[in-house]
Amino acid sequence: MTPIPKTAPLTKELRLSYIDMGDPESRDILVLLPGLSDSWRSWESVLQHLPTSLRVIAVSQRGHGDSDKPAAGYSVRDYAGDVDALLNALDITRVAVTGHSSASLVARRFALDHPQRVAGIVLEGSFIRLTGPAVEVAGRQFAALTDPVDPTFVRDFATGTIARPVDKAFMEAMIAENLKVPARVWRETFQSLLDYDDADELVVLEVPTLIIWGDRDAIIDRCATDALGHAIPSSRSVFYEGVGHTPHWEAPERFARDVAAFVADCGQRR
């Protein structure tokens, strides 16, 4: 059954769309943050495989899905601040946070700024700095985006993140969600990823960290993944064979199993 989204008012200008499912009394709480252009629906295939004993909150970040789209505030730090505000609104003290791709930086920033609120973080398709020739090409494409965003661009962007086929209806739903994102949000969020640099801070990131990477990721390579693992002393890495940049789409059952086990382990360390 598709969960029913709720709305959390964080400020007069910002309401976030999210779903809250599982055991509402659980002390093990998992926040799921989708990557650039995706909404909370990005996690639908994973949600059905997570244990009901876990409380799970999947978020459409500002500018995405049915969340409000304010005129400004699309930096990594802004997104991380929204996580803090959402937890305050929901009266939640401590969580594990999973971030995919761009949102992995948000998870890291939140953990660096609020370590007392974080039981652990899962970084999927993550990196230290977003660099390289392919990124430069993508940067020019993003900078040229105008409204309405070209559906062909959106489709190519979404399908370019996977190495395995996913359910066609699910992919069409994701493309429809991506098309809700204004061009300025694509541009400003991507530029923030280029500008963001927490490399010197990662050594003090002491929360348990799970890095998940697909070995057919066309965006983040093995060297970048290994570098991230070496930079975070508290981390361990899991590699998915035959999977691209979005393991939670391509291998949702395994992803759910790995993340649930990680959250349970973090809870045992409480």
Short mmCIF file of N, CA and C in Angstrom, two decimals, residues 24-133:
data_model
loop_
_atom_site.label_atom_id
_atom_site.label_comp_id
_atom_site.label_asym_id
_atom_site.label_seq_id
_atom_site.Cartn_x
_atom_site.Cartn_y
_atom_site.Cartn_z
N PRO A 24 5.63 3.88 15.37
CA PRO A 24 5.79 5.26 15.84
C PRO A 24 6.48 5.36 17.20
N GLU A 25 6.53 4.25 17.94
CA GLU A 25 7.16 4.24 19.26
C GLU A 25 8.61 3.75 19.21
N SER A 26 9.07 3.36 18.03
CA SER A 26 10.42 2.81 17.93
C SER A 26 11.48 3.85 18.26
N ARG A 27 12.53 3.39 18.94
CA ARG A 27 13.67 4.27 19.20
C ARG A 27 14.64 4.26 18.03
N ASP A 28 14.47 3.28 17.13
CA ASP A 28 15.29 3.21 15.92
C ASP A 28 14.56 3.93 14.80
N ILE A 29 15.02 5.13 14.47
CA ILE A 29 14.36 5.99 13.49
C ILE A 29 15.32 6.24 12.33
N LEU A 30 14.82 6.02 11.12
CA LEU A 30 15.62 6.18 9.92
C LEU A 30 15.04 7.28 9.05
N VAL A 31 15.86 8.27 8.71
CA VAL A 31 15.47 9.34 7.80
C VAL A 31 16.10 9.06 6.44
N LEU A 32 15.28 9.09 5.39
CA LEU A 32 15.74 8.82 4.03
C LEU A 32 15.69 10.11 3.21
N LEU A 33 16.85 10.52 2.68
CA LEU A 33 16.96 11.75 1.89
C LEU A 33 17.30 11.39 0.45
N PRO A 34 16.43 11.72 -0.51
CA PRO A 34 16.70 11.40 -1.91
C PRO A 34 17.67 12.39 -2.53
N GLY A 35 18.29 11.99 -3.63
CA GLY A 35 19.23 12.85 -4.33
C GLY A 35 18.54 13.91 -5.17
N LEU A 36 19.35 14.71 -5.81
CA LEU A 36 18.89 15.82 -6.63
C LEU A 36 17.78 15.40 -7.59
N SER A 37 16.69 16.14 -7.56
CA SER A 37 15.49 16.04 -8.41
C SER A 37 14.50 14.98 -7.95
N ASP A 38 14.88 14.09 -7.03
CA ASP A 38 13.97 13.05 -6.56
C ASP A 38 13.15 13.51 -5.35
N SER A 39 11.99 12.90 -5.18
CA SER A 39 11.13 13.15 -4.02
C SER A 39 11.20 11.94 -3.09
N TRP A 40 10.39 11.96 -2.04
CA TRP A 40 10.36 10.83 -1.11
C TRP A 40 9.99 9.53 -1.84
N ARG A 41 9.30 9.65 -2.97
CA ARG A 41 8.86 8.46 -3.70
C ARG A 41 10.04 7.65 -4.25
N SER A 42 11.20 8.26 -4.30
CA SER A 42 12.40 7.53 -4.72
C SER A 42 12.63 6.28 -3.87
N TRP A 43 12.11 6.29 -2.64
CA TRP A 43 12.36 5.20 -1.69
C TRP A 43 11.25 4.15 -1.65
N GLU A 44 10.24 4.28 -2.50
CA GLU A 44 9.08 3.39 -2.41
C GLU A 44 9.45 1.91 -2.51
N SER A 45 10.39 1.57 -3.38
CA SER A 45 10.76 0.16 -3.54
C SER A 45 11.48 -0.38 -2.31
N VAL A 46 12.15 0.51 -1.58
CA VAL A 46 12.87 0.12 -0.36
C VAL A 46 11.91 -0.01 0.81
N LEU A 47 10.94 0.87 0.89
CA LEU A 47 10.05 0.92 2.06
C LEU A 47 9.36 -0.41 2.32
N GLN A 48 8.97 -1.10 1.26
CA GLN A 48 8.23 -2.35 1.44
C GLN A 48 9.10 -3.47 2.01
N HIS A 49 10.42 -3.29 1.99
CA HIS A 49 11.32 -4.32 2.50
C HIS A 49 11.91 -4.00 3.87
N LEU A 50 11.64 -2.81 4.40
CA LEU A 50 12.17 -2.45 5.71
C LEU A 50 11.30 -3.05 6.82
N PRO A 51 11.88 -3.45 7.94
CA PRO A 51 11.09 -4.04 9.03
C PRO A 51 10.11 -3.03 9.62
N THR A 52 8.92 -3.49 9.96
CA THR A 52 7.91 -2.60 10.52
C THR A 52 8.28 -2.15 11.93
N SER A 53 9.27 -2.80 12.53
CA SER A 53 9.72 -2.39 13.87
C SER A 53 10.51 -1.09 13.83
N LEU A 54 10.87 -0.66 12.63
CA LEU A 54 11.65 0.54 12.42
C LEU A 54 10.71 1.69 12.09
N ARG A 55 10.95 2.87 12.62
CA ARG A 55 10.21 4.05 12.19
C ARG A 55 11.00 4.70 11.05
N VAL A 56 10.33 4.94 9.93
CA VAL A 56 11.01 5.45 8.74
C VAL A 56 10.35 6.74 8.28
N ILE A 57 11.18 7.74 8.06
CA ILE A 57 10.70 9.04 7.57
C ILE A 57 11.44 9.34 6.27
N ALA A 58 10.70 9.36 5.16
CA ALA A 58 11.27 9.67 3.86
C ALA A 58 10.81 11.06 3.46
N VAL A 59 11.74 11.89 3.03
CA VAL A 59 11.50 13.32 2.87
C VAL A 59 11.64 13.76 1.42
N SER A 60 10.75 14.64 0.99
CA SER A 60 10.98 15.42 -0.23
C SER A 60 11.64 16.73 0.22
N GLN A 61 12.89 16.92 -0.15
CA GLN A 61 13.59 18.11 0.30
C GLN A 61 13.02 19.37 -0.35
N ARG A 62 13.35 20.52 0.20
CA ARG A 62 12.84 21.78 -0.34
C ARG A 62 13.11 21.87 -1.85
N GLY A 63 12.13 22.37 -2.58
CA GLY A 63 12.27 22.48 -4.02
C GLY A 63 11.92 21.23 -4.78
N HIS A 64 11.65 20.13 -4.08
CA HIS A 64 11.45 18.83 -4.72
C HIS A 64 10.06 18.28 -4.42
N GLY A 65 9.56 17.45 -5.34
CA GLY A 65 8.28 16.80 -5.12
C GLY A 65 7.19 17.80 -4.81
N ASP A 66 6.43 17.53 -3.74
CA ASP A 66 5.34 18.41 -3.35
C ASP A 66 5.72 19.33 -2.20
N SER A 67 7.00 19.36 -1.85
CA SER A 67 7.47 20.32 -0.85
C SER A 67 7.49 21.72 -1.45
N ASP A 68 7.46 22.73 -0.58
CA ASP A 68 7.51 24.11 -1.06
C ASP A 68 8.81 24.39 -1.79
N LYS A 69 8.76 25.39 -2.65
CA LYS A 69 9.90 25.72 -3.51
C LYS A 69 10.24 27.20 -3.33
N PRO A 70 10.84 27.54 -2.19
CA PRO A 70 11.16 28.95 -1.93
C PRO A 70 12.15 29.51 -2.95
N ALA A 71 12.27 30.83 -2.96
CA ALA A 71 13.10 31.50 -3.95
C ALA A 71 14.59 31.22 -3.75
N ALA A 72 14.99 30.87 -2.53
CA ALA A 72 16.41 30.66 -2.24
C ALA A 72 16.56 29.56 -1.20
N GLY A 73 17.82 29.17 -0.96
CA GLY A 73 18.10 28.21 0.11
C GLY A 73 18.40 26.81 -0.38
N TYR A 74 19.22 26.68 -1.43
CA TYR A 74 19.46 25.36 -2.00
C TYR A 74 20.92 24.91 -1.89
N SER A 75 21.55 25.33 -0.81
CA SER A 75 22.90 24.85 -0.54
C SER A 75 22.84 23.60 0.33
N VAL A 76 23.96 22.89 0.39
CA VAL A 76 24.03 21.70 1.25
C VAL A 76 23.69 22.07 2.68
N ARG A 77 24.19 23.20 3.14
CA ARG A 77 23.91 23.62 4.53
C ARG A 77 22.43 23.94 4.73
N ASP A 78 21.79 24.52 3.72
CA ASP A 78 20.34 24.79 3.84
C ASP A 78 19.56 23.49 3.98
N TYR A 79 19.89 22.51 3.13
CA TYR A 79 19.20 21.23 3.20
C TYR A 79 19.43 20.54 4.55
N ALA A 80 20.67 20.63 5.06
CA ALA A 80 20.96 20.02 6.36
C ALA A 80 20.20 20.72 7.48
N GLY A 81 20.07 22.04 7.36
CA GLY A 81 19.29 22.78 8.34
C GLY A 81 17.83 22.37 8.34
N ASP A 82 17.32 22.03 7.16
CA ASP A 82 15.92 21.56 7.07
C ASP A 82 15.73 20.24 7.81
N VAL A 83 16.73 19.37 7.76
CA VAL A 83 16.63 18.10 8.48
C VAL A 83 16.50 18.37 9.98
N ASP A 84 17.32 19.27 10.49
CA ASP A 84 17.25 19.63 11.90
C ASP A 84 15.89 20.21 12.25
N ALA A 85 15.39 21.10 11.40
CA ALA A 85 14.09 21.72 11.66
C ALA A 85 12.96 20.70 11.59
N LEU A 86 13.05 19.75 10.66
CA LEU A 86 12.02 18.72 10.56
C LEU A 86 11.99 17.84 11.81
N LEU A 87 13.15 17.45 12.28
CA LEU A 87 13.20 16.63 13.50
C LEU A 87 12.63 17.39 14.69
N ASN A 88 12.91 18.68 14.76
CA ASN A 88 12.33 19.50 15.83
C ASN A 88 10.81 19.54 15.71
N ALA A 89 10.32 19.69 14.48
CA ALA A 89 8.87 19.75 14.27
C ALA A 89 8.19 18.45 14.65
N LEU A 90 8.90 17.33 14.45
CA LEU A 90 8.33 16.02 14.76
C LEU A 90 8.69 15.56 16.17
N ASP A 91 9.39 16.40 16.91
CA ASP A 91 9.80 16.08 18.28
C ASP A 91 10.61 14.79 18.34
N ILE A 92 11.57 14.69 17.43
CA ILE A 92 12.46 13.54 17.35
C ILE A 92 13.86 13.97 17.77
N THR A 93 14.49 13.19 18.62
CA THR A 93 15.79 13.57 19.16
C THR A 93 16.95 13.04 18.34
N ARG A 94 16.90 11.73 17.98
CA ARG A 94 18.07 11.08 17.41
C ARG A 94 17.66 10.12 16.30
N VAL A 95 18.41 10.11 15.22
CA VAL A 95 18.06 9.31 14.05
C VAL A 95 19.30 8.76 13.37
N ALA A 96 19.08 7.79 12.50
CA ALA A 96 20.06 7.41 11.48
C ALA A 96 19.60 8.07 10.19
N VAL A 97 20.55 8.55 9.39
CA VAL A 97 20.21 9.28 8.17
C VAL A 97 20.86 8.61 6.97
N THR A 98 20.05 8.34 5.96
CA THR A 98 20.55 7.83 4.69
C THR A 98 20.41 8.91 3.63
N GLY A 99 21.50 9.19 2.91
CA GLY A 99 21.45 10.18 1.85
C GLY A 99 21.99 9.59 0.55
N HIS A 100 21.23 9.78 -0.53
CA HIS A 100 21.66 9.29 -1.83
C HIS A 100 22.32 10.41 -2.63
N SER A 101 23.49 10.15 -3.16
CA SER A 101 24.18 11.05 -4.08
C SER A 101 24.31 12.45 -3.47
N SER A 102 23.68 13.46 -4.05
CA SER A 102 23.81 14.82 -3.51
C SER A 102 23.40 14.88 -2.05
N ALA A 103 22.38 14.12 -1.67
CA ALA A 103 21.89 14.14 -0.29
C ALA A 103 22.84 13.45 0.67
N SER A 104 23.81 12.69 0.14
CA SER A 104 24.82 12.11 1.04
C SER A 104 25.65 13.23 1.68
N LEU A 105 25.85 14.32 0.94
CA LEU A 105 26.55 15.47 1.52
C LEU A 105 25.70 16.13 2.59
N VAL A 106 24.38 16.15 2.38
CA VAL A 106 23.47 16.69 3.38
C VAL A 106 23.53 15.85 4.65
N ALA A 107 23.54 14.52 4.50
CA ALA A 107 23.64 13.64 5.67
C ALA A 107 24.93 13.88 6.43
N ARG A 108 26.04 14.04 5.68
CA ARG A 108 27.33 14.32 6.33
C ARG A 108 27.31 15.65 7.06
N ARG A 109 26.76 16.68 6.38
CA ARG A 109 26.73 18.00 7.00
C ARG A 109 25.89 17.99 8.27
N PHE A 110 24.75 17.30 8.21
CA PHE A 110 23.90 17.22 9.40
C PHE A 110 24.63 16.51 10.53
N ALA A 111 25.35 15.43 10.21
CA ALA A 111 26.09 14.70 11.24
C ALA A 111 27.23 15.53 11.81
N LEU A 112 27.88 16.31 10.98
CA LEU A 112 28.97 17.17 11.46
C LEU A 112 28.44 18.29 12.36
N ASP A 113 27.30 18.85 11.99
CA ASP A 113 26.74 19.96 12.75
C ASP A 113 25.97 19.52 13.99
N HIS A 114 25.41 18.29 13.96
CA HIS A 114 24.56 17.82 15.06
C HIS A 114 24.90 16.38 15.42
N PRO A 115 26.15 16.11 15.81
CA PRO A 115 26.54 14.71 16.08
C PRO A 115 25.71 14.06 17.17
N GLN A 116 25.20 14.84 18.12
CA GLN A 116 24.40 14.29 19.20
C GLN A 116 23.05 13.78 18.72
N ARG A 117 22.63 14.19 17.54
CA ARG A 117 21.33 13.78 17.01
C ARG A 117 21.43 12.60 16.05
N VAL A 118 22.66 12.15 15.79
CA VAL A 118 22.87 11.16 14.73
C VAL A 118 23.42 9.85 15.28
N ALA A 119 22.64 8.78 15.10
CA ALA A 119 23.10 7.45 15.51
C ALA A 119 24.04 6.86 14.47
N GLY A 120 23.86 7.24 13.21
CA GLY A 120 24.71 6.73 12.13
C GLY A 120 24.24 7.32 10.82
N ILE A 121 25.10 7.23 9.80
CA ILE A 121 24.72 7.73 8.47
C ILE A 121 25.05 6.68 7.42
N VAL A 122 24.20 6.63 6.39
CA VAL A 122 24.43 5.78 5.22
C VAL A 122 24.64 6.70 4.03
N LEU A 123 25.78 6.54 3.36
CA LEU A 123 26.15 7.37 2.22
C LEU A 123 26.09 6.51 0.97
N GLU A 124 25.13 6.77 0.10
CA GLU A 124 24.92 5.97 -1.11
C GLU A 124 25.36 6.76 -2.34
N GLY A 125 26.25 6.18 -3.14
CA GLY A 125 26.73 6.88 -4.32
C GLY A 125 27.38 8.20 -3.95
N SER A 126 28.25 8.18 -2.95
CA SER A 126 28.80 9.41 -2.39
C SER A 126 30.22 9.68 -2.86
N PHE A 127 30.77 10.82 -2.46
CA PHE A 127 32.05 11.30 -2.94
C PHE A 127 32.54 12.40 -1.99
N ILE A 128 33.82 12.72 -2.07
CA ILE A 128 34.34 13.84 -1.28
C ILE A 128 34.09 15.15 -2.02
N ARG A 129 34.62 15.27 -3.24
CA ARG A 129 34.38 16.43 -4.09
C ARG A 129 33.87 15.96 -5.44
N LEU A 130 32.97 16.73 -6.01
CA LEU A 130 32.42 16.40 -7.32
C LEU A 130 33.28 17.09 -8.38
N THR A 131 34.14 16.32 -9.04
CA THR A 131 35.09 16.88 -9.99
C THR A 131 35.21 15.97 -11.21
N GLY A 132 35.93 16.47 -12.23
CA GLY A 132 36.23 15.67 -13.41
C GLY A 132 35.56 16.20 -14.66
N PRO A 133 36.03 15.75 -15.83
CA PRO A 133 35.49 16.22 -17.12
C PRO A 133 33.98 16.01 -17.27
#
